[in-house]
PDB file of C-alpha atoms in Angstrom:
ATOM      1  CA  MET A   3      -0.042   0.221   0.016  1.00  0.00           C
ATOM      2  CA  SER A   4       1.370   3.100  -0.949  1.00  0.00           C
ATOM      3  CA  LYS A   5       1.713   6.117   1.554  1.00  0.00           C
ATOM      4  CA  PRO A   6      -0.307   9.204   0.780  1.00  0.00           C
ATOM      5  CA  VAL A   7       1.440  12.308  -0.701  1.00  0.00           C
ATOM      6  CA  LEU A   8       2.676  15.212   1.770  1.00  0.00           C
ATOM      7  CA  GLN A   9       3.289  18.083  -0.944  1.00  0.00           C
ATOM      8  CA  VAL A  10       5.798  20.845   1.235  1.00  0.00           C
ATOM      9  CA  ILE A  11       5.307  23.875  -0.629  1.00  0.00           C
ATOM     10  CA  ILE A  12       8.278  26.521  -0.362  1.00  0.00           C
ATOM     11  CA  ALA A  13       6.997  29.631  -0.214  1.00  0.00           C
ATOM     12  CA  SER A  14       9.220  32.486  -0.233  1.00  0.00           C
ATOM     13  CA  THR A  15      11.059  33.067  -3.848  1.00  0.00           C
ATOM     14  CA  ARG A  16      13.798  35.686  -2.838  1.00  0.00           C
ATOM     15  CA  PRO A  17      16.668  35.226  -4.109  1.00  0.00           C
ATOM     16  CA  LYS A  18      18.397  35.312  -0.779  1.00  0.00           C
ATOM     17  CA  ARG A  19      15.687  33.225   1.088  1.00  0.00           C
ATOM     18  CA  VAL A  20      15.931  30.794   4.265  1.00  0.00           C
ATOM     19  CA  GLY A  21      12.909  29.392   3.135  1.00  0.00           C
ATOM     20  CA  GLY A  22      14.725  26.632   1.248  1.00  0.00           C
ATOM     21  CA  PHE A  23      17.481  25.720   4.186  1.00  0.00           C
ATOM     22  CA  VAL A  24      14.474  25.487   6.396  1.00  0.00           C
ATOM     23  CA  GLY A  25      11.946  23.714   3.857  1.00  0.00           C
ATOM     24  CA  GLU A  26      14.933  21.176   3.172  1.00  0.00           C
ATOM     25  CA  TRP A  27      15.208  20.271   6.586  1.00  0.00           C
ATOM     26  CA  PHE A  28      11.579  19.589   7.245  1.00  0.00           C
ATOM     27  CA  ALA A  29      11.368  17.562   4.182  1.00  0.00           C
ATOM     28  CA  GLU A  30      13.974  15.666   5.036  1.00  0.00           C
ATOM     29  CA  ALA A  31      11.980  16.008   8.649  1.00  0.00           C
ATOM     30  CA  ALA A  32       8.442  14.288   7.184  1.00  0.00           C
ATOM     31  CA  LYS A  33      10.907  11.638   5.552  1.00  0.00           C
ATOM     32  CA  GLU A  34      12.511  10.446   8.497  1.00  0.00           C
ATOM     33  CA  HIS A  35       8.567  10.970   9.812  1.00  0.00           C
ATOM     34  CA  GLY A  36       7.987   8.088   7.497  1.00  0.00           C
ATOM     35  CA  ASP A  37       4.001   8.222   7.313  1.00  0.00           C
ATOM     36  CA  PHE A  38       4.130  10.006   4.594  1.00  0.00           C
ATOM     37  CA  GLU A  39       5.487  10.309   0.981  1.00  0.00           C
ATOM     38  CA  VAL A  40       7.187  13.540   0.803  1.00  0.00           C
ATOM     39  CA  GLN A  41       7.268  15.774  -2.224  1.00  0.00           C
ATOM     40  CA  VAL A  42       8.207  19.532  -2.306  1.00  0.00           C
ATOM     41  CA  ALA A  43       6.968  22.211  -4.643  1.00  0.00           C
ATOM     42  CA  ASP A  44       9.186  25.398  -4.440  1.00  0.00           C
ATOM     43  CA  LEU A  45       7.207  28.352  -5.370  1.00  0.00           C
ATOM     44  CA  ARG A  46      10.671  30.298  -6.755  1.00  0.00           C
ATOM     45  CA  GLU A  47      11.058  27.069  -9.205  1.00  0.00           C
ATOM     46  CA  LEU A  48       7.448  26.836 -10.212  1.00  0.00           C
ATOM     47  CA  ASP A  49       7.318  30.648 -10.958  1.00  0.00           C
ATOM     48  CA  LEU A  50       3.437  31.074 -11.622  1.00  0.00           C
ATOM     49  CA  PRO A  51       2.968  34.700 -12.845  1.00  0.00           C
ATOM     50  CA  MET A  52       0.058  36.867 -11.106  1.00  0.00           C
ATOM     51  CA  MET A  53      -3.278  35.229 -11.592  1.00  0.00           C
ATOM     52  CA  ASN A  54      -3.152  35.336 -15.320  1.00  0.00           C
ATOM     53  CA  GLU A  55      -5.822  32.497 -16.200  1.00  0.00           C
ATOM     54  CA  PRO A  56      -9.328  33.810 -17.583  1.00  0.00           C
ATOM     55  CA  ASN A  57     -11.796  31.723 -16.488  1.00  0.00           C
ATOM     56  CA  HIS A  58     -12.134  31.253 -12.123  1.00  0.00           C
ATOM     57  CA  PRO A  59     -10.272  27.903 -10.922  1.00  0.00           C
ATOM     58  CA  ARG A  60     -14.392  26.247 -10.265  1.00  0.00           C
ATOM     59  CA  MET A  61     -13.986  25.841 -13.734  1.00  0.00           C
ATOM     60  CA  HIS A  62     -11.434  23.620 -14.254  1.00  0.00           C
ATOM     61  CA  ASP A  63      -9.979  25.461 -17.491  1.00  0.00           C
ATOM     62  CA  TYR A  64      -6.763  25.738 -17.188  1.00  0.00           C
ATOM     63  CA  GLN A  65      -4.707  27.516 -19.997  1.00  0.00           C
ATOM     64  CA  TYR A  66      -1.708  27.455 -19.109  1.00  0.00           C
ATOM     65  CA  GLU A  67       1.139  24.884 -18.861  1.00  0.00           C
ATOM     66  CA  TYR A  68       2.579  26.261 -15.463  1.00  0.00           C
ATOM     67  CA  THR A  69      -1.382  26.226 -14.069  1.00  0.00           C
ATOM     68  CA  LYS A  70      -2.369  22.526 -15.500  1.00  0.00           C
ATOM     69  CA  ASN A  71       1.403  21.444 -14.020  1.00  0.00           C
ATOM     70  CA  TRP A  72       0.187  23.311 -10.509  1.00  0.00           C
ATOM     71  CA  ALA A  73      -2.701  21.787 -10.174  1.00  0.00           C
ATOM     72  CA  ASN A  74      -1.564  18.532 -10.983  1.00  0.00           C
ATOM     73  CA  ILE A  75       1.160  18.350  -8.160  1.00  0.00           C
ATOM     74  CA  ILE A  76      -2.190  20.033  -6.072  1.00  0.00           C
ATOM     75  CA  GLU A  77      -4.508  17.663  -6.562  1.00  0.00           C
ATOM     76  CA  ASN A  78      -1.877  14.645  -6.294  1.00  0.00           C
ATOM     77  CA  SER A  79      -1.406  16.062  -2.540  1.00  0.00           C
ATOM     78  CA  ASP A  80      -3.177  14.450  -0.104  1.00  0.00           C
ATOM     79  CA  ALA A  81      -1.939  16.928   3.345  1.00  0.00           C
ATOM     80  CA  ILE A  82       0.054  20.626   2.988  1.00  0.00           C
ATOM     81  CA  VAL A  83       2.451  22.133   4.441  1.00  0.00           C
ATOM     82  CA  PHE A  84       2.955  25.757   4.055  1.00  0.00           C
ATOM     83  CA  VAL A  85       7.093  26.673   4.425  1.00  0.00           C
ATOM     84  CA  MET A  86       6.481  30.526   4.031  1.00  0.00           C
ATOM     85  CA  PRO A  87       8.068  33.888   5.855  1.00  0.00           C
ATOM     86  CA  GLU A  88       6.038  36.814   7.186  1.00  0.00           C
ATOM     87  CA  TYR A  89       6.421  39.771   5.869  1.00  0.00           C
ATOM     88  CA  ASN A  90       5.187  42.642   7.737  1.00  0.00           C
ATOM     89  CA  PHE A  91       2.541  40.816  10.085  1.00  0.00           C
ATOM     90  CA  GLY A  92       1.642  38.430   6.954  1.00  0.00           C
ATOM     91  CA  PHE A  93       1.816  36.215   4.406  1.00  0.00           C
ATOM     92  CA  ASN A  94       3.941  36.626   1.400  1.00  0.00           C
ATOM     93  CA  ALA A  95       2.062  37.737  -2.128  1.00  0.00           C
ATOM     94  CA  PRO A  96       3.350  34.771  -3.651  1.00  0.00           C
ATOM     95  CA  LEU A  97       1.569  31.540  -1.728  1.00  0.00           C
ATOM     96  CA  LYS A  98      -1.089  33.845  -2.286  1.00  0.00           C
ATOM     97  CA  ASN A  99      -1.327  33.580  -5.482  1.00  0.00           C
ATOM     98  CA  ALA A 100      -0.299  29.897  -5.621  1.00  0.00           C
ATOM     99  CA  ILE A 101      -3.125  29.550  -3.280  1.00  0.00           C
ATOM    100  CA  ASP A 102      -5.197  32.035  -5.632  1.00  0.00           C
ATOM    101  CA  TYR A 103      -4.642  29.888  -9.400  1.00  0.00           C
ATOM    102  CA  LEU A 104      -6.618  26.992  -7.357  1.00  0.00           C
ATOM    103  CA  TYR A 105      -9.569  25.519  -5.487  1.00  0.00           C
ATOM    104  CA  ASP A 106     -11.193  22.100  -5.749  1.00  0.00           C
ATOM    105  CA  GLU A 107      -8.017  21.036  -5.338  1.00  0.00           C
ATOM    106  CA  TRP A 108      -7.784  22.254  -1.895  1.00  0.00           C
ATOM    107  CA  SER A 109     -10.731  21.008  -0.762  1.00  0.00           C
ATOM    108  CA  TYR A 110     -10.826  18.801   2.688  1.00  0.00           C
ATOM    109  CA  LYS A 111      -6.874  18.428   2.470  1.00  0.00           C
ATOM    110  CA  PRO A 112      -5.123  19.208   5.862  1.00  0.00           C
ATOM    111  CA  VAL A 113      -2.692  21.880   5.933  1.00  0.00           C
ATOM    112  CA  GLY A 114      -0.074  22.771   8.404  1.00  0.00           C
ATOM    113  CA  PHE A 115       2.786  25.534   8.458  1.00  0.00           C
ATOM    114  CA  VAL A 116       5.977  25.485   9.423  1.00  0.00           C
ATOM    115  CA  SER A 117       6.462  29.616   9.653  1.00  0.00           C
ATOM    116  CA  TYR A 118       9.443  31.509  10.104  1.00  0.00           C
ATOM    117  CA  GLY A 119      10.309  34.983  11.294  1.00  0.00           C
ATOM    118  CA  GLY A 120      11.678  36.861  14.129  1.00  0.00           C
ATOM    119  CA  VAL A 121      10.124  37.456  17.653  1.00  0.00           C
ATOM    120  CA  SER A 122       6.761  35.906  16.396  1.00  0.00           C
ATOM    121  CA  GLY A 123       8.555  32.973  14.796  1.00  0.00           C
ATOM    122  CA  GLY A 124       5.409  33.981  11.066  1.00  0.00           C
ATOM    123  CA  LEU A 125       2.617  33.634  14.305  1.00  0.00           C
ATOM    124  CA  ARG A 126       0.755  36.255  12.210  1.00  0.00           C
ATOM    125  CA  ALA A 127       1.517  35.285   9.200  1.00  0.00           C
ATOM    126  CA  THR A 128      -0.413  31.599   9.945  1.00  0.00           C
ATOM    127  CA  GLN A 129      -3.538  33.259  11.594  1.00  0.00           C
ATOM    128  CA  MET A 130      -4.044  35.192   8.552  1.00  0.00           C
ATOM    129  CA  LEU A 131      -3.764  32.399   6.552  1.00  0.00           C
ATOM    130  CA  LYS A 132      -5.764  30.313   7.790  1.00  0.00           C
ATOM    131  CA  GLN A 133      -8.793  32.114   7.246  1.00  0.00           C
ATOM    132  CA  VAL A 134      -7.768  32.223   3.708  1.00  0.00           C
ATOM    133  CA  VAL A 135      -7.357  28.562   3.328  1.00  0.00           C
ATOM    134  CA  THR A 136     -10.166  27.798   5.025  1.00  0.00           C
ATOM    135  CA  THR A 137     -12.148  29.400   2.007  1.00  0.00           C
ATOM    136  CA  VAL A 138     -10.863  27.366  -0.414  1.00  0.00           C
ATOM    137  CA  LYS A 139     -12.082  23.993   1.828  1.00  0.00           C
ATOM    138  CA  MET A 140      -8.504  22.957   3.195  1.00  0.00           C
ATOM    139  CA  ILE A 141      -8.513  21.849   7.168  1.00  0.00           C
ATOM    140  CA  PRO A 142      -6.084  23.516   9.389  1.00  0.00           C
ATOM    141  CA  ILE A 143      -4.261  22.188  11.943  1.00  0.00           C
ATOM    142  CA  MET A 144      -3.719  23.554  15.575  1.00  0.00           C
ATOM    143  CA  GLU A 145       0.128  22.254  15.909  1.00  0.00           C
ATOM    144  CA  GLN A 146       2.619  23.934  13.773  1.00  0.00           C
ATOM    145  CA  VAL A 147       5.813  24.883  14.184  1.00  0.00           C
ATOM    146  CA  ALA A 148       6.964  28.409  14.531  1.00  0.00           C
ATOM    147  CA  LEU A 149      11.320  29.554  13.820  1.00  0.00           C
ATOM    148  CA  PRO A 150      11.300  32.879  15.886  1.00  0.00           C
ATOM    149  CA  PHE A 151      15.128  34.612  14.757  1.00  0.00           C
ATOM    150  CA  VAL A 152      15.462  31.778  12.213  1.00  0.00           C
ATOM    151  CA  PHE A 153      18.380  32.887  10.928  1.00  0.00           C
ATOM    152  CA  ASN A 154      20.600  32.043  14.435  1.00  0.00           C
ATOM    153  CA  ASP A 155      19.789  28.544  13.583  1.00  0.00           C
ATOM    154  CA  ILE A 156      21.368  28.382  10.122  1.00  0.00           C
ATOM    155  CA  LYS A 157      24.547  27.756   9.868  1.00  0.00           C
ATOM    156  CA  ASP A 158      27.332  26.738   6.565  1.00  0.00           C
ATOM    157  CA  GLY A 159      23.663  26.588   4.578  1.00  0.00           C
ATOM    158  CA  LYS A 160      21.954  24.316   6.738  1.00  0.00           C
ATOM    159  CA  TYR A 161      19.106  24.807   9.208  1.00  0.00           C
ATOM    160  CA  ASN A 162      20.053  23.636  12.832  1.00  0.00           C
ATOM    161  CA  PRO A 163      16.862  22.991  15.006  1.00  0.00           C
ATOM    162  CA  PRO A 164      16.742  23.589  18.075  1.00  0.00           C
ATOM    163  CA  GLN A 165      15.463  20.422  19.515  1.00  0.00           C
ATOM    164  CA  ILE A 166      12.309  21.473  20.998  1.00  0.00           C
ATOM    165  CA  VAL A 167      11.320  22.746  17.195  1.00  0.00           C
ATOM    166  CA  SER A 168      12.086  19.192  16.268  1.00  0.00           C
ATOM    167  CA  GLN A 169       9.438  17.924  18.696  1.00  0.00           C
ATOM    168  CA  SER A 170       6.968  20.795  17.134  1.00  0.00           C
ATOM    169  CA  ALA A 171       7.908  19.184  13.668  1.00  0.00           C
ATOM    170  CA  THR A 172       7.268  15.660  14.804  1.00  0.00           C
ATOM    171  CA  ALA A 173       3.497  16.924  17.084  1.00  0.00           C
ATOM    172  CA  MET A 174       2.989  17.976  13.931  1.00  0.00           C
ATOM    173  CA  LEU A 175       3.260  15.341  10.820  1.00  0.00           C
ATOM    174  CA  ASN A 176       1.191  13.452  13.659  1.00  0.00           C
ATOM    175  CA  GLU A 177      -1.420  15.626  13.438  1.00  0.00           C
ATOM    176  CA  LEU A 178      -1.722  15.797   9.904  1.00  0.00           C
ATOM    177  CA  ALA A 179      -1.508  12.319   9.603  1.00  0.00           C
ATOM    178  CA  LYS A 180      -4.472  11.673  11.574  1.00  0.00           C
ATOM    179  CA  VAL A 181      -6.192  14.422  10.285  1.00  0.00           C
ATOM    180  CA  GLN A 182      -5.228  13.139   6.343  1.00  0.00           C
ATOM    181  CA  LYS A 183      -6.608   9.206   7.348  1.00  0.00           C
ATOM    182  CA  ALA A 184      -9.839  10.987   8.365  1.00  0.00           C
ATOM    183  CA  THR A 185     -10.615  12.643   5.780  1.00  0.00           C
ATOM    184  CA  VAL A 186      -9.731  10.542   2.998  1.00  0.00           C
ATOM    185  CA  GLY A 187     -13.389  10.433   2.126  1.00  0.00           C
ATOM    186  CA  LEU A 188     -14.518  13.713   1.169  1.00  0.00           C
ATOM    187  CA  ARG A 189     -12.280  14.161  -1.270  1.00  0.00           C
ATOM    188  CA  GLY A 190     -13.365  12.950  -4.654  1.00  0.00           C
TER     189      GLY A 190
END
């Protein structure tokens, strides 16, 4: 029996971002956890333009190949984790854009958050994003990973989490696995 697919989405597109380091760490932690087949979608690599599809996403009448590819990635995922920065107390525009490209593909999928930033560790951005994801019928879980002052834990191009962060990741992955199993029947 194959494992459910966890899509780890790296949201930052900045050239000198830390999100790539955090995303690599989390994807590895999720693989070690063992409940999921882990895939990584990097919004910087996907390079979605600002929403330019002529039809509403509910129509599934995508005109552009990049949208079709993005829809396929999300459609074939069973759970989602956003690895996301906090910008000015909110989430970043490329993440909102990527969500808005699709609609039904997100439905009834549990979603977790690995957020990072300054003193809040991205908690404010996560709270804002929870309002958005529920509108596309995603199911946000309470457990999350917040990384305050993330720059302090990056050494030699690698994120080295404190023990409490690793424990938070395990707790979030445990909950994602439970909710994913419980919601399988909802995803048509």
